[in-house]
Coordinates of C-alpha atoms and ligand atoms in Angstrom, one line a residue:
X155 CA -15.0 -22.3 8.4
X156 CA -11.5 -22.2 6.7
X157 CA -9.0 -25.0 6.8
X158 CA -5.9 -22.5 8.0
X159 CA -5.3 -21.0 11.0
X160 CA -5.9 -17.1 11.7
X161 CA -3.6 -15.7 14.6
X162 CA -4.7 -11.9 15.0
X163 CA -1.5 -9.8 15.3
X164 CA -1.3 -7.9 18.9
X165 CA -2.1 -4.8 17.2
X166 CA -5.8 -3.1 16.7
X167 CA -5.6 -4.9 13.0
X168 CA -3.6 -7.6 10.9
X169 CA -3.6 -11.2 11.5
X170 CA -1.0 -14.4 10.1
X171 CA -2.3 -16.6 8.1
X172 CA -1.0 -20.0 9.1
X173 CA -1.6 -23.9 7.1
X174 CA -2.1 -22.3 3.7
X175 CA -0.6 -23.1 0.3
X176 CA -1.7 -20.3 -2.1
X177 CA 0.9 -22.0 -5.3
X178 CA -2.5 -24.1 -5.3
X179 CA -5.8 -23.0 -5.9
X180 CA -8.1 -22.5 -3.0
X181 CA -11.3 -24.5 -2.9
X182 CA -14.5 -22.4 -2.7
X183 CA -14.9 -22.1 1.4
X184 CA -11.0 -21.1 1.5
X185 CA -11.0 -18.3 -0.8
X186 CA -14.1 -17.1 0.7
X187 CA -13.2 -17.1 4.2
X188 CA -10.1 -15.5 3.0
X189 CA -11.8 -12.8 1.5
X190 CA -14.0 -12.3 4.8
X191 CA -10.8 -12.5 6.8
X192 CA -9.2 -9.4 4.6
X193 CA -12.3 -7.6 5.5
X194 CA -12.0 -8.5 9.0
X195 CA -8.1 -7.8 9.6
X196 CA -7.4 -5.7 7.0
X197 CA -3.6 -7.1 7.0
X198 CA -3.5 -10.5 6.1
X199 CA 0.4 -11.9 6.6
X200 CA 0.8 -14.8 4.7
X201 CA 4.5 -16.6 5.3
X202 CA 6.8 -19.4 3.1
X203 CA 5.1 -19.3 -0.1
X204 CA 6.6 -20.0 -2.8
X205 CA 4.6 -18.3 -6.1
X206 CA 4.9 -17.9 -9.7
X207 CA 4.0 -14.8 -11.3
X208 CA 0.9 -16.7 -12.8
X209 CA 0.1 -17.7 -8.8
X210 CA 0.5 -14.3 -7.4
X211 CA -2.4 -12.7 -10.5
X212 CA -4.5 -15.7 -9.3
X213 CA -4.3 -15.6 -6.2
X214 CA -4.8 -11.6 -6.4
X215 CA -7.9 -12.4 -8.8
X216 CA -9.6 -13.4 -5.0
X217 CA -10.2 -9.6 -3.9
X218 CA -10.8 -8.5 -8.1
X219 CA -9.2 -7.9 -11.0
X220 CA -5.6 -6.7 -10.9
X221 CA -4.7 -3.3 -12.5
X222 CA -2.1 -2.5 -15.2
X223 CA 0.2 -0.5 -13.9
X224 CA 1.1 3.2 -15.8
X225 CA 5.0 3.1 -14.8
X226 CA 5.5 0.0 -17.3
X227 CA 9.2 0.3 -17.2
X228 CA 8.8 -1.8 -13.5
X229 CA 6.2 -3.6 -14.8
X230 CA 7.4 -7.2 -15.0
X231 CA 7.3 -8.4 -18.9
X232 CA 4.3 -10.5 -20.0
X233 CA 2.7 -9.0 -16.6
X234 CA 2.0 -5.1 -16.9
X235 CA -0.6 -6.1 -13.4
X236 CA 2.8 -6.9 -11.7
X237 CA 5.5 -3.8 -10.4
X238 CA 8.3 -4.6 -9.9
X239 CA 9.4 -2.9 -6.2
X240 CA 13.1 -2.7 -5.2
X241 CA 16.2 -0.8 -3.9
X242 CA 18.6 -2.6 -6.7
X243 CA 20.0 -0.5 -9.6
X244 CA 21.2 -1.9 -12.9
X245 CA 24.0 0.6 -14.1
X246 CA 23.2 3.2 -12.2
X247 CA 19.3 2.5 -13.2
X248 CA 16.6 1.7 -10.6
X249 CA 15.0 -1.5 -11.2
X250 CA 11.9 -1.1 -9.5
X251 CA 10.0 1.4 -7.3
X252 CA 10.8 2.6 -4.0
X253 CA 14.4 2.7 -5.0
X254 CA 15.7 5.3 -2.7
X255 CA 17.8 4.8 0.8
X256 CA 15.3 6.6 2.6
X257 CA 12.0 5.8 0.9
X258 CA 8.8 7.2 3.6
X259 CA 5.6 8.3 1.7
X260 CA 2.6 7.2 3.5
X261 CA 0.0 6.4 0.9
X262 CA -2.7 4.4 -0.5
X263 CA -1.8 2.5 -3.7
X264 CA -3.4 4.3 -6.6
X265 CA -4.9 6.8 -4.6
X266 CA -4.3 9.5 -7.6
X267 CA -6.4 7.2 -9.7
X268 CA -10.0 8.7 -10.2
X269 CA -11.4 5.3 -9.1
X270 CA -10.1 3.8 -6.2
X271 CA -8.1 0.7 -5.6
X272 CA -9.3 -1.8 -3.0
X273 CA -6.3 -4.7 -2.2
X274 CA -2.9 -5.0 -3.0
X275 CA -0.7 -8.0 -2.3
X276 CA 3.1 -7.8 -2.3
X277 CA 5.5 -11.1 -2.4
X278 CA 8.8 -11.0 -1.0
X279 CA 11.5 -12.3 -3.0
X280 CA 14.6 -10.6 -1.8
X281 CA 14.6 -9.7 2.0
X282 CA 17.0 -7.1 3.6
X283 CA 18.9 -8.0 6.8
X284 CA 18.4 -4.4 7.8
X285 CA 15.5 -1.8 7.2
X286 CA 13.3 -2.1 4.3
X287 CA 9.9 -2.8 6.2
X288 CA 7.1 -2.2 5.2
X289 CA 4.7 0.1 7.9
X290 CA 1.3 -0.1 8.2
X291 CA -1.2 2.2 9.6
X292 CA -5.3 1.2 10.6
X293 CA -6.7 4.2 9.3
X294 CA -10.1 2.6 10.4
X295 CA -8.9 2.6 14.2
X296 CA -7.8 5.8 13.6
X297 CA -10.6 7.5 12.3
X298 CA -12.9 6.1 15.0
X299 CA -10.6 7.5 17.5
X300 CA -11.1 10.6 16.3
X301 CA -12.5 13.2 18.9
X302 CA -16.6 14.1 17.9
X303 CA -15.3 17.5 16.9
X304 CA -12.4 16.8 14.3
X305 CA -14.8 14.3 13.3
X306 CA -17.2 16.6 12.8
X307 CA -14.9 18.8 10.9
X308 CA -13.5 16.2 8.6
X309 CA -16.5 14.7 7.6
X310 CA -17.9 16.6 4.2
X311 CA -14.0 17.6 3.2
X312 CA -12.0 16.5 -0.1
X313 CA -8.5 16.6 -0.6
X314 CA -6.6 16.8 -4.2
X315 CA -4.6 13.7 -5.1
X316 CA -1.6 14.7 -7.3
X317 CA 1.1 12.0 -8.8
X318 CA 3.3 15.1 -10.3
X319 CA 2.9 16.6 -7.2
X320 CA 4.8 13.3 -5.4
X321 CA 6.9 12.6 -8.0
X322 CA 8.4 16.3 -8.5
X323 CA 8.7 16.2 -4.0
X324 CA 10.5 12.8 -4.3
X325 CA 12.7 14.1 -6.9
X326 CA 14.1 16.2 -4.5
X327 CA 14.9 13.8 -1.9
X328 CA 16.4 11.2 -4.3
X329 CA 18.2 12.3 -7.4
X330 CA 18.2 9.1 -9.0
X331 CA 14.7 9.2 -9.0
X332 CA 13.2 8.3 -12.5
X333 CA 10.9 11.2 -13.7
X334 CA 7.7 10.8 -15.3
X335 CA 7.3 10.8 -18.9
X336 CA 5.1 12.9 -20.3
X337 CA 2.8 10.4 -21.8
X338 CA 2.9 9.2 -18.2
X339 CA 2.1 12.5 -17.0
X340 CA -1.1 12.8 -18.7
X341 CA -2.2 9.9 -17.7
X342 CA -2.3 10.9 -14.3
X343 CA -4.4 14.2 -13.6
X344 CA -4.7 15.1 -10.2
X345 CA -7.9 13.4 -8.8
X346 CA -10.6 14.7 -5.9
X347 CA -11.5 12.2 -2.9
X348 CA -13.1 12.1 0.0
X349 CA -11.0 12.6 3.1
X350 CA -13.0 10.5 5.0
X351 CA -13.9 7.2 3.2
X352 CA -16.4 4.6 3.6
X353 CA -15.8 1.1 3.1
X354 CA -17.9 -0.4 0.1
X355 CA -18.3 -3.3 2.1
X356 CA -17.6 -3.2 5.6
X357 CA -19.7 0.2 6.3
X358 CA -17.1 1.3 8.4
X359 CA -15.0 4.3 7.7
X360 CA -11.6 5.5 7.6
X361 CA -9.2 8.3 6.7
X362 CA -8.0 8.5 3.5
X363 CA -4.6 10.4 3.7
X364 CA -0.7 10.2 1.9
X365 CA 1.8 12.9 3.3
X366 CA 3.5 13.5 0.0
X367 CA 0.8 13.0 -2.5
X368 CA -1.4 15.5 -1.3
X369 CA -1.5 18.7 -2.6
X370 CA -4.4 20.2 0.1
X371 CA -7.7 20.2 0.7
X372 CA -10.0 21.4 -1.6
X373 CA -12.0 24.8 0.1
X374 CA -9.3 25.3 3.0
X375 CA -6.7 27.7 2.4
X376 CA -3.3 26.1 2.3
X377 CA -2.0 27.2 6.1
X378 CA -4.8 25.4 7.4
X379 CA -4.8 22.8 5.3
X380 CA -1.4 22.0 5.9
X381 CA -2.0 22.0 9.8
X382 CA -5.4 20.0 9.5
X383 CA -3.2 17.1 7.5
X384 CA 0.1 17.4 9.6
X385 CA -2.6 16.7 12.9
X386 CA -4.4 13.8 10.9
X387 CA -1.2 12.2 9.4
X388 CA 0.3 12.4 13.2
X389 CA -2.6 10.5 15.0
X390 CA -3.0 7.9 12.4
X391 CA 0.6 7.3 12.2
X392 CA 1.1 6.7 16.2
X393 CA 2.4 3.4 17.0
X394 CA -1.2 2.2 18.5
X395 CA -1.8 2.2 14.6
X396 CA 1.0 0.8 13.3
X397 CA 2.3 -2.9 11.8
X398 CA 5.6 -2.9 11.1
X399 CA 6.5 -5.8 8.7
X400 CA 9.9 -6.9 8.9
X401 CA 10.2 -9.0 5.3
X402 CA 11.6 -12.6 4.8
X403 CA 11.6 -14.1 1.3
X404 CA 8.4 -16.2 0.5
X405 CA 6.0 -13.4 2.5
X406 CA 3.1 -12.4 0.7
X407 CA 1.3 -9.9 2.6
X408 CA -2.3 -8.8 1.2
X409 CA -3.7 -5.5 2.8
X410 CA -7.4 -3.2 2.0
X411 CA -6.4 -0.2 0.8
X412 CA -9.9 1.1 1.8
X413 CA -9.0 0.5 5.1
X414 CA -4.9 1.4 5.8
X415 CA -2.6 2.9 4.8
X416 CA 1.3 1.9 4.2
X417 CA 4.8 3.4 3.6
X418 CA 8.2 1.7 2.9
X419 CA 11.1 2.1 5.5
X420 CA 15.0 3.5 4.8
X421 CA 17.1 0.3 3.7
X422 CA 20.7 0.8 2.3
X423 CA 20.8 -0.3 -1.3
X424 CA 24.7 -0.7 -1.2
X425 CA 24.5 -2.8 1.6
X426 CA 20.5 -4.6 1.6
X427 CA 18.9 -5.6 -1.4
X428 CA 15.0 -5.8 -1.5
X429 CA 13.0 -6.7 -4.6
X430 CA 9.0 -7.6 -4.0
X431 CA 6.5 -7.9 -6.7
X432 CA 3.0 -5.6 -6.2
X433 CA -0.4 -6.3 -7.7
X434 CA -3.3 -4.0 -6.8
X435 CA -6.8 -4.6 -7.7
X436 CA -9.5 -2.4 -8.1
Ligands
SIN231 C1 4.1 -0.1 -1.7 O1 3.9 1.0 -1.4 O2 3.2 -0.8 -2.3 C2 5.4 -0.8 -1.4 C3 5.8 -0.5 0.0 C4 7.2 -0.9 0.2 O3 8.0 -0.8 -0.7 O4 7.5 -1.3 1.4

């Protein structure tokens, strides 16, 4: 039994977590139950903190142990597990990711990684008046909704992962966009996974999709793979799905990447700043 409060968002996932203070450790029953709540909600909302970097690795050392991140110019010095996420540009540079005015990629974070991430958790410390949410979409809703026969026919298929591929499709969207370097590039081969995935630890499954890092599905030739995706990405993205989360500074919202999906929403950097810090673990 945890000592905070859980109010389930009116949504088919997500919840508020209400009475915590995650600047201190957790005892033992807290950190457990919060672990069992992630699982549960799969969005955990988490208001008015107030966190150091050394709070936010600890508190993300809960759900495992957080990833260094490849783009190390966001990275936050002395923290290469923390990137740096934000629409503000230092002469004429971005300072973060997600930089552009009209930033929309569904994805899951570190989906072109071989191995798979599980949570991420992203503090708020500069909130835009207007735009700038955050969306998220219950790909495990989704995928249970799924008729028997597209079921049937995703089951068994793969699709190909590719960072390039994003990066060179965002380039042309937003020409301020910082291009991979080529050390950077080989890092990142495009991956194979499951279109379909199951949940180490829930059991449950749950579409694993991204409409701009994905080059196809392996097997399907590329008209039919481009319809199959356009259908999946439009039922999983219908507003029964989706959690929109409107930012205020001191939010820390946690999410299973196993389990959702999120994008970013269009903000106006000449007019609304945002800056958030990201870890993800594995
Ligand atoms: C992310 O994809 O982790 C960040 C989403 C956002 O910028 O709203």
């Amino acid at each position: 039994m945890s000592r905070y409060q859980i109010d389930p968002l009116n949504s088919t996932f997500g919840a508020l977590v209400l009475g915590i203070d995650l600047s201190r450790p957790l005892d033992d029953s807290d950190a457990s139950c919060l672990v069992g709540d992630l699982l549960k909600f799969r969005v955990l909302v988490v208001r008015d903190q107030i966190l150091s970097h050394e709070d936010h690795i600890r508190v993300s050392r809960l759900f495992g142990e957080p990833e260094i991140h490849v783009q190390d110019q966001y990275t936050v010095p002395g923290f290469g597990q923390i990137v740096t996420i934000s629409n503000i540009h230092r002469n004429g540079v971005p300072i973060g990711m997600y930089d552009g005015d009209n930033e929309q990629e569904w994805h899951t974070d570190l989906s072109w990684k071989p191995a798979m991430s599980a949570v991420s958790l992203l503090y708020s410390v500069i909130a835009p008046g207007v735009g700038g949410e955050t969306r998220f979409a219950d790909t495990t809703a989704a995928y249970d909704d799924l008729s028997a026969e597209l079921r049937a026919r995703v089951d068994g298929l793969n699709a190909v992962h590719s960072m390039v591929y994003l990066f060179e499709r965002q380039a042309a969207d937003n020409p301020v966009k910082v291009p991979l370097t080529e050390t950077q590039r080989a890092q990142v081969p495009d991956v194979v996974h499951p279109l379909v995935r199951l949940h180490p630890q829930t059991g449950r499954r749950s579409l694993l999709l991204g409409d701009m890092i994905l080059r196809g599905i392996v097997g399907v030739d590329e008209a039919e793979s481009g319809q199959l995706l356009d259908q999946l990405h439009a039922h999983a993205t219908a507003e029964r799905y989706v959690y929109s989360h409107r930012w205020a500074v001191g939010d820390l919202v946690i999410w299973d990447n196993r389990a959702t999906m999120h994008t970013a929403s269009p903000c106006d950097h000449t007019r609304h700043q945002r800056l958030l810090y990201r870890t993800t673990v594995m």
